[in-house]
Amino acid sequence: MRKIIILICFILACVLFISCSKKGTKIENQNEKAENSVPLRIVSLSPAATEILFAISAQDKIVARTDLCDYPKEAEKIPSVGGFDGKLFSLENIISFKPDFVYLTAVMHTHLIEPLKSYGIRVYVSNAQSLDDILKEIEDIAEITGYKENGKICVENIRSEFLQAEREVKDLNLDKPLSVYWEVWSSPYMSVGSGSFLNELIQKAGLHNIFGEMPQAYPAVSEESIIALNPDIIIFPSDSNLSEVDFSNRNSWKNISAVKNNRIYCIDADLMTRPGPRIGKASLSLSELAKNAVEKR
């Protein structure tokens, strides 16, 4: 339940933040990469940044994390400052860990930028809105922490996974891509638009996002539009408290292709939605999903 409440807050914050900023806009003036000193004590307020630090072998520099920084499993041994929402922990708590660098997210933590800098603490503000943004942030973090080569290797591995996912879908020889409805939330209905990197993941898996032309990252959509667009596949996140049966039990959805053909899939929410080093594996997971859906045709 805690993760679901945080997810609601995160989605609403994303909608507000992205509606007030241009797609792909970085807060580069806050990201002090030019400093010569390599951070020794890092507080990571971003689950994705924590995963990146582990992926590039910089995890020994992490002195604190948030409760949601739970992957890989070893991350849970690191002390926590509290929840992911910036209101769930105090500035004093962060400072108590004596960090020289803090990783923040533009969606949740911008109010901490100036207070942290007033203590002489450098910050990096994550604002990845595309797959290229994610790869760039991995390279940034690797450079900042002194693990530049490890960052390059990590990015190369992700690019290889993207290519593998694309090849696997091409091997299916589909006349046209299967259409997908990705249900982010059900009350109200929310899906994925072109403003989210998830839309790119769908495309890399050779699938067509039925709301992919909507400019928002996570647009509110109507039940009537979902039914009218008749998706071949329905995807929903593992932290939604829903099951495949819940979709089948929606009376007005019984004639949707995905429901009739039992192509309703629960996906690992953390794997898919964290803009970090597992994003290549997320694309491979979606390509496997596509292959499974084709077999059910």
CSV table of C-alpha atoms in Angstrom, one decimal:
chain,number,residue,atom,x,y,z
A,1,MET,CA,0.0,0.0,0.0
A,2,ARG,CA,2.9,2.4,0.8
A,3,LYS,CA,4.3,2.0,-2.7
A,4,ILE,CA,0.9,2.6,-4.3
A,5,ILE,CA,0.4,5.8,-2.3
A,6,ILE,CA,3.9,7.0,-3.4
A,7,LEU,CA,3.1,6.0,-6.9
A,8,ILE,CA,0.0,8.2,-7.0
A,9,CYS,CA,2.0,11.1,-5.7
A,10,PHE,CA,4.8,10.5,-8.2
A,11,ILE,CA,2.4,10.3,-11.1
A,12,LEU,CA,0.6,13.5,-10.1
A,13,ALA,CA,4.0,15.2,-9.6
A,14,CYS,CA,5.2,14.0,-13.0
A,15,VAL,CA,2.0,15.4,-14.7
A,16,LEU,CA,2.5,18.8,-13.0
A,17,PHE,CA,6.2,19.0,-13.5
A,18,ILE,CA,6.3,17.9,-17.2
A,19,SER,CA,3.3,20.1,-18.0
A,20,CYS,CA,5.4,23.1,-16.8
A,21,SER,CA,8.6,22.1,-18.6
A,22,LYS,CA,9.7,21.2,-22.1
A,23,LYS,CA,10.3,17.5,-22.9
A,24,GLY,CA,13.9,16.6,-22.3
A,25,THR,CA,14.7,19.8,-20.4
A,26,LYS,CA,17.7,19.4,-18.1
A,27,ILE,CA,18.5,21.3,-14.9
A,28,GLU,CA,22.1,21.4,-16.0
A,29,ASN,CA,23.0,24.6,-14.1
A,30,GLN,CA,22.4,22.6,-10.9
A,31,ASN,CA,24.5,19.6,-12.0
A,32,GLU,CA,28.0,20.5,-11.1
A,33,LYS,CA,30.0,18.0,-13.1
A,34,ALA,CA,32.9,20.4,-13.6
A,35,GLU,CA,34.1,20.1,-10.1
A,36,ASN,CA,37.4,18.3,-9.9
A,37,SER,CA,36.8,16.5,-6.6
A,38,VAL,CA,35.3,13.1,-6.7
A,39,PRO,CA,32.4,12.5,-4.2
A,40,LEU,CA,33.3,10.3,-1.3
A,41,ARG,CA,30.0,10.3,0.6
A,42,ILE,CA,26.8,10.2,-1.5
A,43,VAL,CA,23.2,10.3,-0.4
A,44,SER,CA,21.0,9.0,-3.2
A,45,LEU,CA,17.3,10.1,-3.1
A,46,SER,CA,16.7,8.4,-6.4
A,47,PRO,CA,16.1,4.6,-6.7
A,48,ALA,CA,17.4,4.8,-10.3
A,49,ALA,CA,20.6,6.6,-9.2
A,50,THR,CA,21.2,4.0,-6.5
A,51,GLU,CA,20.9,1.3,-9.2
A,52,ILE,CA,23.3,3.2,-11.4
A,53,LEU,CA,25.9,3.6,-8.6
A,54,PHE,CA,25.8,-0.2,-8.0
A,55,ALA,CA,25.9,-0.9,-11.8
A,56,ILE,CA,29.1,1.1,-12.1
A,57,SER,CA,30.7,-0.3,-8.9
A,58,ALA,CA,30.4,3.0,-7.0
A,59,GLN,CA,28.1,1.6,-4.3
A,60,ASP,CA,30.7,2.0,-1.6
A,61,LYS,CA,30.3,5.7,-1.8
A,62,ILE,CA,26.6,5.6,-0.8
A,63,VAL,CA,26.2,6.6,2.8
A,64,ALA,CA,22.3,6.8,2.7
A,65,ARG,CA,19.4,6.1,0.4
A,66,THR,CA,15.6,6.3,0.5
A,67,ASP,CA,13.2,3.4,1.5
A,68,LEU,CA,12.5,2.9,-2.2
A,69,CYS,CA,16.1,2.4,-3.1
A,70,ASP,CA,15.7,-1.4,-2.7
A,71,TYR,CA,17.6,-2.8,-5.8
A,72,PRO,CA,19.9,-4.6,-5.9
A,73,LYS,CA,19.2,-6.4,-2.6
A,74,GLU,CA,22.5,-5.2,-1.1
A,75,ALA,CA,21.1,-1.6,-1.3
A,76,GLU,CA,18.8,-2.4,1.6
A,77,LYS,CA,21.8,-2.7,3.9
A,78,ILE,CA,22.5,1.0,3.5
A,79,PRO,CA,20.9,3.4,6.0
A,80,SER,CA,17.8,5.2,4.9
A,81,VAL,CA,16.8,8.8,5.2
A,82,GLY,CA,13.1,7.8,4.8
A,83,GLY,CA,10.6,7.7,2.0
A,84,PHE,CA,11.1,8.7,-1.6
A,85,ASP,CA,8.8,11.7,-1.2
A,86,GLY,CA,10.9,14.7,-0.2
A,87,LYS,CA,8.3,15.5,2.5
A,88,LEU,CA,8.9,12.2,4.3
A,89,PHE,CA,12.4,13.1,5.4
A,90,SER,CA,14.2,16.2,6.7
A,91,LEU,CA,17.1,18.2,5.4
A,92,GLU,CA,18.7,17.7,8.8
A,93,ASN,CA,18.5,13.9,8.4
A,94,ILE,CA,20.3,14.1,5.1
A,95,ILE,CA,23.0,16.4,6.5
A,96,SER,CA,23.5,14.1,9.4
A,97,PHE,CA,25.1,11.6,7.0
A,98,LYS,CA,27.7,14.2,6.1
A,99,PRO,CA,27.4,13.8,2.4
A,100,ASP,CA,29.5,15.7,-0.1
A,101,PHE,CA,27.1,14.9,-3.0
A,102,VAL,CA,23.4,14.2,-3.2
A,103,TYR,CA,21.4,12.8,-6.1
A,104,LEU,CA,17.9,14.3,-6.4
A,105,THR,CA,15.0,13.9,-8.8
A,106,ALA,CA,13.5,16.9,-10.5
A,107,VAL,CA,10.0,15.6,-9.9
A,108,MET,CA,10.2,15.3,-6.1
A,109,HIS,CA,13.2,17.1,-4.7
A,110,THR,CA,13.9,20.5,-6.3
A,111,HIS,CA,13.0,22.2,-3.0
A,112,LEU,CA,16.2,20.7,-1.5
A,113,ILE,CA,18.6,22.0,-4.1
A,114,GLU,CA,19.4,25.4,-2.6
A,115,PRO,CA,19.3,24.3,1.1
A,116,LEU,CA,21.8,21.6,0.3
A,117,LYS,CA,24.0,23.9,-1.7
A,118,SER,CA,24.0,26.4,1.2
A,119,TYR,CA,25.8,23.7,3.2
A,120,GLY,CA,28.4,23.3,0.4
A,121,ILE,CA,26.9,20.0,-0.7
A,122,ARG,CA,27.0,19.4,-4.5
A,123,VAL,CA,23.9,18.0,-6.2
A,124,TYR,CA,22.8,16.3,-9.3
A,125,VAL,CA,19.2,16.6,-10.4
A,126,SER,CA,17.8,13.7,-12.4
A,127,ASN,CA,15.2,14.7,-15.0
A,128,ALA,CA,15.3,11.8,-17.5
A,129,GLN,CA,12.3,11.9,-19.9
A,130,SER,CA,13.7,9.8,-22.8
A,131,LEU,CA,15.9,6.8,-23.2
A,132,ASP,CA,18.7,9.0,-24.4
A,133,ASP,CA,18.3,11.0,-21.2
A,134,ILE,CA,18.7,7.9,-19.2
A,135,LEU,CA,21.9,6.8,-20.9
A,136,LYS,CA,23.3,10.4,-20.6
A,137,GLU,CA,22.6,10.4,-16.9
A,138,ILE,CA,24.3,7.1,-16.4
A,139,GLU,CA,27.4,8.6,-18.2
A,140,ASP,CA,27.1,11.7,-16.0
A,141,ILE,CA,27.0,9.8,-12.8
A,142,ALA,CA,29.9,7.6,-13.8
A,143,GLU,CA,32.0,10.6,-14.7
A,144,ILE,CA,31.1,12.5,-11.5
A,145,THR,CA,32.0,9.5,-9.3
A,146,GLY,CA,35.3,8.6,-11.1
A,147,TYR,CA,33.9,5.5,-12.8
A,148,LYS,CA,33.7,6.9,-16.4
A,149,GLU,CA,34.8,3.7,-18.1
A,150,ASN,CA,32.4,1.6,-16.1
A,151,GLY,CA,29.6,4.0,-17.2
A,152,LYS,CA,30.6,3.5,-20.8
A,153,ILE,CA,30.4,-0.2,-20.5
A,154,CYS,CA,27.0,0.0,-18.7
A,155,VAL,CA,25.6,2.2,-21.5
A,156,GLU,CA,27.1,-0.1,-24.2
A,157,ASN,CA,25.4,-3.1,-22.6
A,158,ILE,CA,22.0,-1.3,-22.5
A,159,ARG,CA,22.3,-0.4,-26.1
A,160,SER,CA,23.1,-4.0,-27.0
A,161,GLU,CA,19.9,-5.1,-25.1
A,162,PHE,CA,17.9,-2.5,-27.0
A,163,LEU,CA,19.2,-3.9,-30.3
A,164,GLN,CA,18.5,-7.5,-29.2
A,165,ALA,CA,14.9,-6.6,-28.3
A,166,GLU,CA,14.4,-4.9,-31.7
A,167,ARG,CA,15.8,-8.0,-33.5
A,168,GLU,CA,13.6,-10.4,-31.6
A,169,VAL,CA,10.5,-8.4,-32.7
A,170,LYS,CA,11.6,-8.2,-36.3
A,171,ASP,CA,11.9,-12.0,-36.3
A,172,LEU,CA,8.1,-12.1,-35.6
A,173,ASN,CA,7.5,-10.8,-39.2
A,174,LEU,CA,4.3,-9.0,-38.2
A,175,ASP,CA,2.3,-7.2,-40.9
A,176,LYS,CA,1.6,-4.4,-38.4
A,177,PRO,CA,2.5,-4.0,-34.7
A,178,LEU,CA,0.2,-5.2,-32.0
A,179,SER,CA,-1.5,-2.3,-30.2
A,180,VAL,CA,-1.0,-1.8,-26.4
A,181,TYR,CA,-2.9,-0.1,-23.7
A,182,TRP,CA,-0.6,0.5,-20.7
A,183,GLU,CA,-2.7,1.2,-17.6
A,184,VAL,CA,-0.7,3.3,-15.2
A,185,TRP,CA,-3.7,4.0,-13.0
A,186,SER,CA,-7.4,3.0,-13.0
A,187,SER,CA,-9.1,5.7,-11.0
A,188,PRO,CA,-9.1,7.8,-13.1
A,189,TYR,CA,-7.7,5.9,-16.1
A,190,MET,CA,-4.2,7.0,-16.8
A,191,SER,CA,-1.9,5.7,-19.5
A,192,VAL,CA,1.4,6.4,-21.2
A,193,GLY,CA,1.9,9.2,-23.7
A,194,SER,CA,4.8,10.4,-25.9
A,195,GLY,CA,6.2,12.5,-23.0
A,196,SER,CA,7.4,9.3,-21.2
A,197,PHE,CA,10.4,7.1,-22.0
A,198,LEU,CA,7.9,4.2,-21.5
A,199,ASN,CA,6.4,5.1,-24.9
A,200,GLU,CA,9.9,4.6,-26.4
A,201,LEU,CA,10.2,1.2,-24.7
A,202,ILE,CA,6.9,0.1,-26.2
A,203,GLN,CA,8.1,1.1,-29.7
A,204,LYS,CA,11.4,-0.7,-29.2
A,205,ALA,CA,9.4,-3.8,-28.5
A,206,GLY,CA,7.7,-3.5,-31.9
A,207,LEU,CA,4.4,-2.5,-30.3
A,208,HIS,CA,2.0,0.4,-30.9
A,209,ASN,CA,1.0,2.5,-27.9
A,210,ILE,CA,-2.7,3.4,-28.5
A,211,PHE,CA,-2.1,6.7,-26.6
A,212,GLY,CA,1.4,7.3,-28.0
A,213,GLU,CA,0.3,10.5,-29.9
A,214,MET,CA,-0.8,12.2,-26.7
A,215,PRO,CA,2.0,14.7,-25.7
A,216,GLN,CA,1.7,14.2,-21.9
A,217,ALA,CA,3.9,11.6,-20.1
A,218,TYR,CA,1.0,10.1,-18.2
A,219,PRO,CA,-2.3,11.3,-19.7
A,220,ALA,CA,-5.7,10.8,-18.2
A,221,VAL,CA,-7.8,8.9,-20.7
A,222,SER,CA,-11.5,7.9,-20.9
A,223,GLU,CA,-12.9,4.4,-20.7
A,224,GLU,CA,-14.7,5.1,-24.0
A,225,SER,CA,-11.5,5.9,-25.8
A,226,ILE,CA,-9.8,2.7,-24.5
A,227,ILE,CA,-12.7,0.6,-25.7
A,228,ALA,CA,-12.9,2.4,-29.1
A,229,LEU,CA,-9.2,1.9,-29.7
A,230,ASN,CA,-9.6,-1.8,-29.0
A,231,PRO,CA,-6.0,-2.7,-27.9
A,232,ASP,CA,-4.5,-6.1,-28.7
A,233,ILE,CA,-2.6,-6.1,-25.4
A,234,ILE,CA,-3.2,-4.7,-22.0
A,235,ILE,CA,-0.3,-4.0,-19.6
A,236,PHE,CA,-0.5,-3.0,-16.0
A,237,PRO,CA,2.1,-2.6,-13.2
A,238,SER,CA,2.8,-5.1,-10.5
A,239,ASP,CA,2.2,-2.5,-7.7
A,240,SER,CA,-1.3,-1.6,-8.8
A,241,ASN,CA,-3.2,-4.1,-6.6
A,242,LEU,CA,-4.9,-5.4,-9.8
A,243,SER,CA,-4.9,-8.8,-11.5
A,244,GLU,CA,-5.7,-10.1,-15.0
A,245,VAL,CA,-9.1,-11.1,-13.8
A,246,ASP,CA,-10.0,-7.5,-12.8
A,247,PHE,CA,-9.8,-6.5,-16.4
A,248,SER,CA,-11.9,-9.4,-17.6
A,249,ASN,CA,-14.5,-8.5,-15.0
A,250,ARG,CA,-15.0,-5.0,-16.4
A,251,ASN,CA,-18.3,-5.6,-18.2
A,252,SER,CA,-17.8,-2.9,-20.8
A,253,TRP,CA,-14.4,-4.3,-21.7
A,254,LYS,CA,-15.5,-7.9,-22.7
A,255,ASN,CA,-15.2,-7.2,-26.4
A,256,ILE,CA,-11.8,-5.6,-26.3
A,257,SER,CA,-9.3,-7.8,-28.3
A,258,ALA,CA,-6.8,-8.1,-25.4
A,259,VAL,CA,-9.6,-9.3,-23.0
A,260,LYS,CA,-11.2,-11.7,-25.5
A,261,ASN,CA,-7.8,-13.3,-26.4
A,262,ASN,CA,-6.4,-13.3,-22.8
A,263,ARG,CA,-3.5,-10.9,-23.7
A,264,ILE,CA,-3.4,-9.1,-20.3
A,265,TYR,CA,0.0,-8.9,-18.7
A,266,CYS,CA,1.3,-7.8,-15.3
A,267,ILE,CA,4.7,-6.2,-15.6
A,268,ASP,CA,7.4,-5.6,-13.0
A,269,ALA,CA,6.8,-1.9,-12.1
A,270,ASP,CA,10.3,-1.2,-10.8
A,271,LEU,CA,12.0,-2.8,-13.8
A,272,MET,CA,9.9,-0.9,-16.3
A,273,THR,CA,9.6,2.5,-14.7
A,274,ARG,CA,13.0,3.2,-13.1
A,275,PRO,CA,15.2,5.3,-15.5
A,276,GLY,CA,18.3,3.3,-14.7
A,277,PRO,CA,20.6,0.5,-15.8
A,278,ARG,CA,17.9,-2.1,-16.0
A,279,ILE,CA,16.1,-0.2,-18.8
A,280,GLY,CA,17.6,-2.5,-21.4
A,281,LYS,CA,16.3,-5.6,-19.6
A,282,ALA,CA,12.9,-3.8,-19.6
A,283,SER,CA,12.9,-3.6,-23.3
A,284,LEU,CA,13.8,-7.3,-23.6
A,285,SER,CA,11.0,-8.1,-21.2
A,286,LEU,CA,8.5,-6.2,-23.4
A,287,SER,CA,9.8,-8.0,-26.5
A,288,GLU,CA,9.2,-11.4,-24.8
A,289,LEU,CA,5.7,-10.1,-23.9
A,290,ALA,CA,5.2,-9.3,-27.6
A,291,LYS,CA,6.3,-12.8,-28.7
A,292,ASN,CA,3.9,-14.4,-26.1
A,293,ALA,CA,1.0,-12.2,-27.4
A,294,VAL,CA,1.7,-13.3,-31.0
A,295,GLU,CA,1.5,-16.9,-29.9
A,296,LYS,CA,-2.0,-16.3,-28.5
A,297,ARG,CA,-3.3,-14.9,-31.8
